[in-house]
mmCIF file of C-alpha atoms and ligand atoms in Angstrom:
data_model
loop_
_atom_site.group_PDB
_atom_site.id
_atom_site.type_symbol
_atom_site.label_atom_id
_atom_site.label_comp_id
_atom_site.label_asym_id
_atom_site.label_seq_id
_atom_site.Cartn_x
_atom_site.Cartn_y
_atom_site.Cartn_z
ATOM 1 C CA MET A 1 -88.403 6.926 199.303
ATOM 2 C CA ILE A 2 -87.761 3.508 197.795
ATOM 3 C CA THR A 3 -86.825 3.195 194.183
ATOM 4 C CA THR A 4 -85.628 -0.113 192.334
ATOM 5 C CA SER A 5 -84.873 -0.057 188.716
ATOM 6 C CA GLY A 6 -84.280 -2.817 186.496
ATOM 7 C CA LEU A 7 -84.000 -5.065 189.480
ATOM 8 C CA THR A 8 -83.291 -8.499 188.626
ATOM 9 C CA LYS A 9 -82.536 -11.691 190.946
ATOM 10 C CA VAL A 10 -81.447 -14.879 189.619
ATOM 11 C CA TYR A 11 -81.127 -17.794 192.066
ATOM 12 C CA ARG A 12 -78.501 -20.371 190.848
ATOM 13 C CA SER A 13 -78.490 -23.708 192.519
ATOM 14 C CA ARG A 14 -77.244 -27.155 191.471
ATOM 15 C CA GLY A 15 -76.735 -26.072 187.841
ATOM 16 C CA ARG A 16 -80.634 -24.636 187.792
ATOM 17 C CA GLU A 17 -81.319 -21.061 187.393
ATOM 18 C CA VAL A 18 -84.622 -19.448 188.543
ATOM 19 C CA THR A 19 -85.479 -15.739 187.625
ATOM 20 C CA ALA A 20 -87.410 -14.706 190.801
ATOM 21 C CA LEU A 21 -87.126 -11.080 189.651
ATOM 22 C CA ASP A 22 -87.252 -10.029 186.098
ATOM 23 C CA GLY A 23 -86.622 -6.129 185.705
ATOM 24 C CA VAL A 24 -88.508 -4.640 188.685
ATOM 25 C CA ASP A 25 -89.061 -1.039 188.546
ATOM 26 C CA LEU A 26 -90.882 -0.011 191.798
ATOM 27 C CA HIS A 27 -91.369 3.198 193.127
ATOM 28 C CA VAL A 28 -92.786 3.788 196.790
ATOM 29 C CA ARG A 29 -93.261 7.378 197.817
ATOM 30 C CA GLU A 30 -92.358 8.991 201.219
ATOM 31 C CA GLY A 31 -94.913 8.598 204.057
ATOM 32 C CA GLU A 32 -97.220 6.036 201.991
ATOM 33 C CA VAL A 33 -98.243 2.487 202.846
ATOM 34 C CA TYR A 34 -97.487 0.700 199.632
ATOM 35 C CA GLY A 35 -98.908 -3.157 199.089
ATOM 36 C CA VAL A 36 -97.352 -5.780 196.921
ATOM 37 C CA ILE A 37 -99.619 -8.569 196.255
ATOM 38 C CA GLY A 38 -98.929 -11.637 194.005
ATOM 39 C CA GLN A 39 -99.563 -15.365 193.979
ATOM 40 C CA SER A 40 -97.124 -17.868 195.687
ATOM 41 C CA GLY A 41 -93.795 -17.878 193.697
ATOM 42 C CA ALA A 42 -94.316 -14.245 192.138
ATOM 43 C CA GLY A 43 -91.175 -13.012 193.780
ATOM 44 C CA LYS A 44 -92.507 -11.086 196.637
ATOM 45 C CA SER A 45 -90.249 -12.036 199.272
ATOM 46 C CA SER A 46 -87.090 -11.848 196.832
ATOM 47 C CA LEU A 47 -88.150 -8.250 196.175
ATOM 48 C CA ILE A 48 -88.421 -7.260 199.792
ATOM 49 C CA ARG A 49 -85.082 -9.048 200.527
ATOM 50 C CA CYS A 50 -83.409 -7.394 197.638
ATOM 51 C CA VAL A 51 -84.783 -3.846 199.006
ATOM 52 C CA ASN A 52 -82.883 -4.112 202.235
ATOM 53 C CA LEU A 53 -80.111 -6.081 200.596
ATOM 54 C CA LEU A 54 -80.361 -9.297 202.789
ATOM 55 C CA GLU A 55 -80.123 -10.883 199.322
ATOM 56 C CA ARG A 56 -77.866 -9.315 196.886
ATOM 57 C CA PRO A 57 -79.602 -8.250 193.343
ATOM 58 C CA THR A 58 -78.361 -9.977 190.217
ATOM 59 C CA SER A 59 -78.721 -6.582 188.462
ATOM 60 C CA GLY A 60 -80.462 -3.337 188.780
ATOM 61 C CA THR A 61 -80.360 -0.501 191.641
ATOM 62 C CA VAL A 62 -82.238 -0.017 194.908
ATOM 63 C CA THR A 63 -82.224 3.266 196.351
ATOM 64 C CA VAL A 64 -83.817 4.105 199.760
ATOM 65 C CA ALA A 65 -83.801 7.486 201.198
ATOM 66 C CA GLY A 66 -81.708 8.752 198.670
ATOM 67 C CA GLN A 67 -78.968 6.394 199.214
ATOM 68 C CA ASP A 68 -78.279 3.881 196.451
ATOM 69 C CA LEU A 69 -77.539 0.457 198.430
ATOM 70 C CA THR A 70 -76.567 -1.436 195.516
ATOM 71 C CA ALA A 71 -73.599 0.776 195.032
ATOM 72 C CA LEU A 72 -72.739 0.672 198.671
ATOM 73 C CA ALA A 73 -72.852 -3.291 198.838
ATOM 74 C CA GLY A 74 -70.626 -3.101 195.570
ATOM 75 C CA ARG A 75 -67.753 -1.070 197.225
ATOM 76 C CA GLY A 76 -66.661 -4.030 199.306
ATOM 77 C CA PRO A 77 -65.911 -4.072 202.975
ATOM 78 C CA ARG A 78 -65.061 -0.552 203.386
ATOM 79 C CA ALA A 79 -68.389 0.566 202.640
ATOM 80 C CA GLY A 80 -69.753 -2.317 204.685
ATOM 81 C CA LYS A 81 -70.136 0.017 207.763
ATOM 82 C CA GLU A 82 -72.172 2.517 205.803
ATOM 83 C CA LEU A 83 -74.279 -0.315 204.205
ATOM 84 C CA ARG A 84 -74.770 -1.474 207.817
ATOM 85 C CA GLN A 85 -75.958 1.855 209.043
ATOM 86 C CA ALA A 86 -78.387 2.353 206.076
ATOM 87 C CA ARG A 87 -79.696 -1.081 206.739
ATOM 88 C CA SER A 88 -80.230 -0.149 210.249
ATOM 89 C CA ARG A 89 -82.667 2.530 208.981
ATOM 90 C CA ILE A 90 -84.870 0.132 207.344
ATOM 91 C CA GLY A 91 -87.140 -1.913 209.568
ATOM 92 C CA MET A 92 -88.090 -5.516 208.965
ATOM 93 C CA VAL A 93 -91.134 -7.371 210.107
ATOM 94 C CA PHE A 94 -91.280 -11.034 209.558
ATOM 95 C CA GLN A 95 -94.307 -13.600 209.103
ATOM 96 C CA HIS A 96 -92.911 -15.835 211.835
ATOM 97 C CA PHE A 97 -91.673 -13.021 214.333
ATOM 98 C CA ASN A 98 -88.229 -14.405 214.429
ATOM 99 C CA LEU A 99 -88.081 -13.641 218.168
ATOM 100 C CA LEU A 100 -85.393 -15.088 220.348
ATOM 101 C CA SER A 101 -87.295 -17.281 222.805
ATOM 102 C CA SER A 102 -84.533 -17.229 225.445
ATOM 103 C CA ARG A 103 -84.567 -13.460 225.761
ATOM 104 C CA THR A 104 -87.419 -11.341 227.497
ATOM 105 C CA VAL A 105 -89.826 -9.130 225.341
ATOM 106 C CA GLN A 106 -87.656 -6.252 226.386
ATOM 107 C CA ASP A 107 -84.305 -7.801 225.535
ATOM 108 C CA ASN A 108 -85.474 -8.829 221.988
ATOM 109 C CA VAL A 109 -86.343 -5.160 221.357
ATOM 110 C CA GLU A 110 -82.741 -4.247 222.845
ATOM 111 C CA LEU A 111 -81.261 -6.731 220.676
ATOM 112 C CA PRO A 112 -80.741 -4.300 217.445
ATOM 113 C CA LEU A 113 -79.796 -1.511 219.735
ATOM 114 C CA GLU A 114 -76.893 -3.658 221.212
ATOM 115 C CA ILE A 115 -75.791 -4.182 217.631
ATOM 116 C CA LEU A 116 -75.730 -0.471 217.304
ATOM 117 C CA GLY A 117 -73.699 0.164 220.170
ATOM 118 C CA VAL A 118 -76.400 1.818 222.114
ATOM 119 C CA SER A 119 -75.459 2.163 225.974
ATOM 120 C CA GLY A 120 -77.354 0.138 228.604
ATOM 121 C CA LYS A 121 -79.412 2.803 230.215
ATOM 122 C CA GLU A 122 -80.460 4.208 226.810
ATOM 123 C CA ARG A 123 -81.429 0.761 225.406
ATOM 124 C CA SER A 124 -83.767 0.136 228.022
ATOM 125 C CA ARG A 125 -85.347 3.402 228.011
ATOM 126 C CA LYS A 126 -85.779 3.348 224.229
ATOM 127 C CA ALA A 127 -87.253 -0.352 224.370
ATOM 128 C CA LEU A 128 -89.618 0.350 226.928
ATOM 129 C CA ALA A 129 -90.757 3.435 224.933
ATOM 130 C CA LEU A 130 -91.149 1.351 221.777
ATOM 131 C CA LEU A 131 -92.905 -1.356 223.764
ATOM 132 C CA ASP A 132 -95.224 1.479 224.912
ATOM 133 C CA LEU A 133 -95.759 2.472 221.559
ATOM 134 C CA VAL A 134 -96.869 -0.847 220.267
ATOM 135 C CA GLY A 135 -99.484 -1.184 223.339
ATOM 136 C CA LEU A 136 -97.146 -3.861 225.154
ATOM 137 C CA ALA A 137 -95.663 -1.711 228.038
ATOM 138 C CA ASP A 138 -96.963 -4.467 230.668
ATOM 139 C CA LYS A 139 -95.174 -7.407 228.956
ATOM 140 C CA ALA A 140 -91.766 -6.345 228.832
ATOM 141 C CA LYS A 141 -90.393 -8.809 231.345
ATOM 142 C CA SER A 142 -92.436 -11.724 229.739
ATOM 143 C CA TYR A 143 -90.799 -14.149 227.291
ATOM 144 C CA PRO A 144 -92.117 -14.877 223.688
ATOM 145 C CA ALA A 145 -93.761 -18.046 224.472
ATOM 146 C CA GLN A 146 -95.967 -16.270 227.031
ATOM 147 C CA LEU A 147 -97.505 -13.976 224.393
ATOM 148 C CA SER A 148 -100.111 -14.471 221.691
ATOM 149 C CA GLY A 149 -99.448 -14.336 217.995
ATOM 150 C CA GLY A 150 -100.648 -10.819 217.790
ATOM 151 C CA GLN A 151 -98.570 -9.808 220.934
ATOM 152 C CA LYS A 152 -95.378 -11.518 219.295
ATOM 153 C CA GLN A 153 -95.875 -9.530 216.214
ATOM 154 C CA ARG A 154 -96.116 -6.294 218.094
ATOM 155 C CA VAL A 155 -92.755 -7.105 219.632
ATOM 156 C CA GLY A 156 -91.510 -7.737 216.136
ATOM 157 C CA ILE A 157 -92.731 -4.260 215.019
ATOM 158 C CA ALA A 158 -91.105 -2.627 218.279
ATOM 159 C CA ARG A 159 -87.869 -4.436 217.435
ATOM 160 C CA ALA A 160 -87.960 -3.196 213.821
ATOM 161 C CA LEU A 161 -88.428 0.456 215.003
ATOM 162 C CA ALA A 162 -85.509 0.297 217.415
ATOM 163 C CA GLY A 163 -83.008 2.007 214.769
ATOM 164 C CA ASP A 164 -85.541 4.887 214.140
ATOM 165 C CA PRO A 165 -86.097 3.658 210.632
ATOM 166 C CA LYS A 166 -87.424 5.822 208.019
ATOM 167 C CA VAL A 167 -88.911 2.632 206.137
ATOM 168 C CA LEU A 168 -90.498 -0.440 207.488
ATOM 169 C CA LEU A 169 -90.723 -3.737 205.414
ATOM 170 C CA SER A 170 -93.148 -6.489 206.168
ATOM 171 C CA ASP A 171 -93.156 -9.725 204.515
ATOM 172 C CA GLU A 172 -96.553 -11.440 205.299
ATOM 173 C CA ALA A 173 -96.654 -9.908 208.841
ATOM 174 C CA THR A 174 -100.112 -10.811 209.340
ATOM 175 C CA SER A 175 -100.651 -14.181 207.535
ATOM 176 C CA ALA A 176 -99.980 -16.247 210.795
ATOM 177 C CA LEU A 177 -102.704 -14.352 212.575
ATOM 178 C CA ASP A 178 -106.394 -14.520 212.733
ATOM 179 C CA PRO A 179 -108.597 -12.049 211.096
ATOM 180 C CA GLU A 180 -109.342 -9.875 214.172
ATOM 181 C CA THR A 181 -105.780 -9.771 215.274
ATOM 182 C CA THR A 182 -104.534 -9.070 211.533
ATOM 183 C CA ARG A 183 -106.943 -5.930 211.544
ATOM 184 C CA SER A 184 -105.439 -4.612 214.869
ATOM 185 C CA ILE A 185 -101.692 -5.242 213.486
ATOM 186 C CA LEU A 186 -102.732 -3.389 210.277
ATOM 187 C CA GLN A 187 -104.163 -0.710 212.372
ATOM 188 C CA LEU A 188 -101.146 -0.467 214.349
ATOM 189 C CA LEU A 189 -98.883 -0.236 210.982
ATOM 190 C CA ARG A 190 -101.187 2.419 209.857
ATOM 191 C CA ASP A 191 -101.008 4.495 213.209
ATOM 192 C CA LEU A 192 -97.198 4.093 213.099
ATOM 193 C CA ASN A 193 -97.306 5.355 209.333
ATOM 194 C CA GLN A 194 -98.968 8.482 210.320
ATOM 195 C CA GLN A 195 -97.672 9.173 213.727
ATOM 196 C CA LEU A 196 -93.979 8.742 212.723
ATOM 197 C CA GLY A 197 -94.145 9.396 209.085
ATOM 198 C CA LEU A 198 -93.006 5.874 208.541
ATOM 199 C CA THR A 199 -93.080 4.467 204.702
ATOM 200 C CA VAL A 200 -94.215 1.003 204.713
ATOM 201 C CA LEU A 201 -93.744 -1.504 201.941
ATOM 202 C CA LEU A 202 -95.686 -4.612 202.812
ATOM 203 C CA ILE A 203 -95.829 -7.889 201.057
ATOM 204 C CA THR A 204 -99.189 -9.856 201.144
ATOM 205 C CA HIS A 205 -101.080 -12.520 199.127
ATOM 206 C CA GLU A 206 -104.352 -10.966 200.826
ATOM 207 C CA MET A 207 -106.427 -8.472 198.975
ATOM 208 C CA ASP A 208 -108.174 -7.533 202.442
ATOM 209 C CA VAL A 209 -104.671 -6.223 203.623
ATOM 210 C CA VAL A 210 -104.362 -4.010 200.467
ATOM 211 C CA LYS A 211 -107.743 -2.812 200.733
ATOM 212 C CA SER A 212 -107.470 -1.983 204.378
ATOM 213 C CA VAL A 213 -104.293 -0.053 204.771
ATOM 214 C CA CYS A 214 -102.547 0.637 201.382
ATOM 215 C CA ASP A 215 -102.455 3.892 199.656
ATOM 216 C CA SER A 216 -100.710 2.098 196.661
ATOM 217 C CA ALA A 217 -100.432 -1.315 195.436
ATOM 218 C CA ALA A 218 -98.702 -3.385 192.855
ATOM 219 C CA LEU A 219 -99.326 -6.642 191.357
ATOM 220 C CA MET A 220 -96.481 -8.981 190.928
ATOM 221 C CA GLU A 221 -96.583 -12.041 188.633
ATOM 222 C CA LYS A 222 -93.611 -14.137 187.634
ATOM 223 C CA GLY A 223 -91.033 -11.776 188.670
ATOM 224 C CA ARG A 224 -92.363 -8.810 187.251
ATOM 225 C CA ILE A 225 -94.741 -6.160 188.218
ATOM 226 C CA VAL A 226 -97.767 -6.157 185.965
ATOM 227 C CA GLU A 227 -100.003 -3.338 187.399
ATOM 228 C CA SER A 228 -99.195 -0.588 189.902
ATOM 229 C CA GLY A 229 -100.456 2.694 191.193
ATOM 230 C CA THR A 230 -102.366 4.777 193.756
ATOM 231 C CA VAL A 231 -105.446 2.793 194.720
ATOM 232 C CA SER A 232 -107.687 5.590 193.155
ATOM 233 C CA GLU A 233 -105.740 5.359 189.965
ATOM 234 C CA LEU A 234 -105.885 1.436 189.809
ATOM 235 C CA LEU A 235 -109.813 1.785 190.641
ATOM 236 C CA ALA A 236 -109.866 4.285 187.449
ATOM 237 C CA THR A 237 -107.987 2.071 185.104
ATOM 238 C CA PRO A 238 -110.355 0.286 182.913
ATOM 239 C CA GLY A 239 -109.572 -3.608 182.959
ATOM 240 C CA SER A 240 -107.429 -3.596 185.998
ATOM 241 C CA GLU A 241 -107.094 -6.884 187.755
ATOM 242 C CA LEU A 242 -106.069 -5.304 191.059
ATOM 243 C CA ALA A 243 -108.935 -2.896 191.089
ATOM 244 C CA ALA A 244 -111.521 -5.814 190.077
ATOM 245 C CA ALA A 245 -109.990 -7.813 192.962
ATOM 246 C CA LEU A 246 -110.119 -4.858 195.453
ATOM 247 C CA PHE A 247 -113.669 -4.173 194.453
ATOM 248 C CA PRO A 248 -115.285 -7.337 193.082
ATOM 249 C CA LEU A 249 -118.574 -6.835 191.374
ATOM 250 C CA SER A 250 -120.897 -9.653 190.198
ATOM 251 C CA GLY A 251 -123.928 -10.278 188.367
ATOM 252 C CA GLU A 252 -124.341 -11.874 184.899
ATOM 253 C CA ARG A 253 -125.846 -10.679 181.754
ATOM 254 C CA THR A 254 -129.362 -11.737 181.498
ATOM 255 C CA GLY A 255 -129.542 -12.085 177.643
ATOM 256 C CA ALA A 256 -127.550 -11.665 174.395
ATOM 257 C CA GLU A 257 -129.194 -8.429 173.475
ATOM 258 C CA ARG A 258 -128.246 -6.596 176.549
ATOM 259 C CA THR A 259 -124.969 -4.467 177.664
ATOM 260 C CA VAL A 260 -123.553 -4.716 180.971
ATOM 261 C CA VAL A 261 -121.884 -1.529 182.592
ATOM 262 C CA ASP A 262 -119.819 -1.283 185.784
ATOM 263 C CA VAL A 263 -120.417 2.524 187.129
ATOM 264 C CA THR A 264 -117.519 3.342 189.793
ATOM 265 C CA PHE A 265 -118.616 6.518 191.889
ATOM 266 C CA HIS A 266 -116.059 8.421 193.639
ATOM 267 C CA GLY A 267 -116.741 11.264 196.184
ATOM 268 C CA GLU A 268 -119.589 13.534 195.527
ATOM 269 C CA ALA A 269 -120.662 11.689 192.336
ATOM 270 C CA ALA A 270 -122.020 8.934 194.535
ATOM 271 C CA THR A 271 -124.817 11.174 195.975
ATOM 272 C CA ARG A 272 -126.265 12.423 192.380
ATOM 273 C CA PRO A 273 -129.187 10.365 191.155
ATOM 274 C CA VAL A 274 -127.526 9.511 187.677
ATOM 275 C CA ILE A 275 -129.358 6.316 187.137
ATOM 276 C CA SER A 276 -132.705 7.782 187.251
ATOM 277 C CA GLN A 277 -131.634 10.660 185.072
ATOM 278 C CA LEU A 278 -130.333 8.164 182.487
ATOM 279 C CA SER A 279 -133.413 6.303 182.748
ATOM 280 C CA ARG A 280 -135.729 9.265 182.076
ATOM 281 C CA THR A 281 -133.363 11.137 179.525
ATOM 282 C CA TYR A 282 -133.095 8.182 177.206
ATOM 283 C CA ASN A 283 -136.446 6.357 178.209
ATOM 284 C CA ILE A 284 -134.733 3.243 179.039
ATOM 285 C CA ASP A 285 -135.313 0.563 181.654
ATOM 286 C CA ILE A 286 -131.981 -0.203 183.603
ATOM 287 C CA SER A 287 -131.544 -3.306 185.725
ATOM 288 C CA ILE A 288 -129.206 -3.467 188.884
ATOM 289 C CA LEU A 289 -127.124 -6.347 188.512
ATOM 290 C CA GLY A 290 -125.193 -5.851 191.733
ATOM 291 C CA ALA A 291 -123.623 -3.053 193.807
ATOM 292 C CA ALA A 292 -121.578 -2.482 196.658
ATOM 293 C CA ILE A 293 -119.829 0.767 198.823
ATOM 294 C CA ASP A 294 -116.814 0.104 200.324
ATOM 295 C CA THR A 295 -113.712 1.982 201.930
ATOM 296 C CA VAL A 296 -110.727 1.256 199.775
ATOM 297 C CA GLY A 297 -107.255 3.184 200.669
ATOM 298 C CA GLY A 298 -109.447 5.494 202.989
ATOM 299 C CA LEU A 299 -111.762 6.399 200.096
ATOM 300 C CA GLN A 300 -115.433 5.787 199.971
ATOM 301 C CA ILE A 301 -116.280 4.280 196.511
ATOM 302 C CA GLY A 302 -119.368 2.859 195.453
ATOM 303 C CA ARG A 303 -119.825 0.269 192.478
ATOM 304 C CA MET A 304 -122.808 -0.575 190.655
ATOM 305 C CA ARG A 305 -123.310 -3.050 187.680
ATOM 306 C CA ILE A 306 -126.089 -2.269 185.638
ATOM 307 C CA GLU A 307 -127.800 -3.598 182.523
ATOM 308 C CA LEU A 308 -129.096 -1.728 179.584
ATOM 309 C CA PRO A 309 -131.400 -3.094 176.854
ATOM 310 C CA GLY A 310 -129.750 -3.495 173.561
ATOM 311 C CA ARG A 311 -126.117 -4.306 172.277
ATOM 312 C CA TYR A 312 -123.177 -2.033 173.007
ATOM 313 C CA GLU A 313 -123.602 -0.169 169.622
ATOM 314 C CA ASP A 314 -127.104 0.753 170.515
ATOM 315 C CA ASN A 315 -125.951 2.272 173.954
ATOM 316 C CA VAL A 316 -123.278 4.431 172.955
ATOM 317 C CA VAL A 317 -124.978 7.633 173.782
ATOM 318 C CA PRO A 318 -126.369 6.775 177.188
ATOM 319 C CA ILE A 319 -122.933 5.269 177.910
ATOM 320 C CA GLY A 320 -121.395 8.727 176.926
ATOM 321 C CA PHE A 321 -123.944 10.266 179.133
ATOM 322 C CA LEU A 322 -122.736 8.394 182.181
ATOM 323 C CA ARG A 323 -119.215 9.416 181.448
ATOM 324 C CA GLU A 324 -120.134 13.002 180.939
ATOM 325 C CA GLN A 325 -121.267 12.789 184.667
ATOM 326 C CA GLY A 326 -117.643 12.196 185.628
ATOM 327 C CA LEU A 327 -118.530 8.376 186.433
ATOM 328 C CA GLN A 328 -115.794 5.856 185.731
ATOM 329 C CA ILE A 329 -117.513 3.439 183.145
ATOM 330 C CA ASP A 330 -116.301 0.012 182.271
ATOM 331 C CA VAL A 331 -118.256 -1.859 179.558
ATOM 332 C CA VAL A 332 -118.053 -5.620 180.760
ATOM 333 C CA GLY A 333 -116.670 -7.447 178.143
ATOM 334 C CA GLN A 334 -115.471 -4.570 176.373
ATOM 335 C CA GLU A 335 -112.214 -4.047 178.664
ATOM 336 C CA ALA A 336 -109.812 -5.514 175.838
ATOM 337 C CA VAL A 337 -111.322 -2.963 173.278
ATOM 338 C CA LEU A 338 -110.980 -0.036 175.706
ATOM 339 C CA VAL A 339 -107.408 -0.930 176.589
ATOM 340 C CA LYS A 340 -106.301 -1.316 172.993
ATOM 341 C CA GLU A 341 -108.035 2.170 172.238
ATOM 342 C CA GLY A 342 -106.400 3.599 175.245
ATOM 343 C CA ALA A 343 -103.084 2.435 173.873
ATOM 344 C CA LYS A 344 -103.495 3.831 170.435
HETATM 345 N N1 ATP B 1 -82.950 -19.037 198.102
HETATM 346 C C1 ATP B 1 -83.445 -19.438 196.847
HETATM 347 N N2 ATP B 1 -82.785 -20.345 196.071
HETATM 348 C C2 ATP B 1 -83.286 -20.730 194.837
HETATM 349 N N3 ATP B 1 -84.621 -20.299 194.698
HETATM 350 C C3 ATP B 1 -85.384 -19.457 195.289
HETATM 351 C C4 ATP B 1 -84.756 -18.913 196.452
HETATM 352 N N4 ATP B 1 -85.557 -18.154 197.092
HETATM 353 C C5 ATP B 1 -86.745 -18.134 196.318
HETATM 354 N N5 ATP B 1 -86.390 -18.859 195.387
HETATM 355 C C6 ATP B 1 -87.389 -19.213 194.157
HETATM 356 O O1 ATP B 1 -87.772 -17.826 193.551
HETATM 357 C C7 ATP B 1 -89.071 -17.609 193.182
HETATM 358 C C8 ATP B 1 -89.625 -16.514 193.867
HETATM 359 O O2 ATP B 1 -89.812 -16.897 195.449
HETATM 360 P P1 ATP B 1 -90.338 -15.781 196.224
HETATM 361 O O3 ATP B 1 -90.045 -16.461 197.690
HETATM 362 O O4 ATP B 1 -89.829 -14.509 196.149
HETATM 363 O O5 ATP B 1 -91.913 -15.941 196.056
HETATM 364 P P2 ATP B 1 -93.080 -15.172 197.079
HETATM 365 O O6 ATP B 1 -93.609 -14.433 196.117
HETATM 366 O O7 ATP B 1 -92.492 -14.376 198.238
HETATM 367 O O8 ATP B 1 -93.931 -16.486 197.397
HETATM 368 P P3 ATP B 1 -94.906 -16.903 198.512
HETATM 369 O O9 ATP B 1 -96.108 -15.985 198.431
HETATM 370 O O10 ATP B 1 -94.927 -18.350 198.607
HETATM 371 O O11 ATP B 1 -93.891 -16.328 199.776
HETATM 372 C C9 ATP B 1 -89.664 -18.929 193.400
HETATM 373 O O12 ATP B 1 -89.742 -19.966 192.402
HETATM 374 C C10 ATP B 1 -88.748 -19.870 194.531
HETATM 375 O O13 ATP B 1 -88.834 -20.893 194.464
HETATM 376 MG MG1 MG B 2 -92.817 -14.982 200.245
#
């Protein structure tokens, strides 16, 4: 649904150059909620602004719903109308809502419809239907100043939906909100994604946001995507930074002659007594250092950090046993070795 290839953005100001995007290949499938996470300055906002051509990429291409927006933007004024139309099918939600304070809630939602030339009666019908969709039917005549932050963001979302977009872009839509309101806004985005089949690309620096609503995620560092995939692919990648951050496990090794192993259970594997089988089969004592069960991307996943007596070399067979049970096994401290082996 959204594809960028080799996307680069270099800002030039007062003789200085900043490379905000450095060859970004992003692929967001139709109907998914895709989260991009990264530290401040990683290039997240630049990416989202290049996706809807609010910012002109320095090089590379952006395709949304099969249309090459970068090509349209490059064709000069005659393609301007086409580009505007294509952009009206991309909704955008902002961190600070960007509502006009002098306009009522309904008039704020009607604004993009006015720009699209929709007639007064149709505009009003549509705006009220959208406000109903986001749970604000009773606030149509209020002004932004009379709303809470969460309500303002609902107006921002209704406005973003005015052009019947196929794609919704959200840049830190919840970072100005408290945790409870954040949850309700994320739930709304999830509902819209499901009810309207909307593809959502959201930018955040909060891992909890990715955890609660995203089907897929990418990690950005210094203008590049360093990891990406569906949440279950990420969780199945040894040494994945995103997986570790999505699902942190703690527990320190208790001695030098010990092997620490992270075991991840997906689906039905969670209910089998594999740890007691392992203990009985190899006659070893297993300590549980940490464990957690959580829902990530709508999937139930269990994780456990266990410790086996002896060094890694002594535990190759029991670790093989765990792998044979269909469990994902990460030997703590061995990630670098595993990644290298995988790359061979
Ligand atoms: N208009 C601009 N002119 C010059 N440099 C810019 C401009 N916009 C962004 N940058 C620079 O590009 C880099 C990436 O910025 P960007 O806003 O994309 O980061 P971000 O990941 O969204 O960060 P944050 O989490 O703080 O919002 C930064 O070094 C920033 O200073
Ligand atoms: Mg930003």
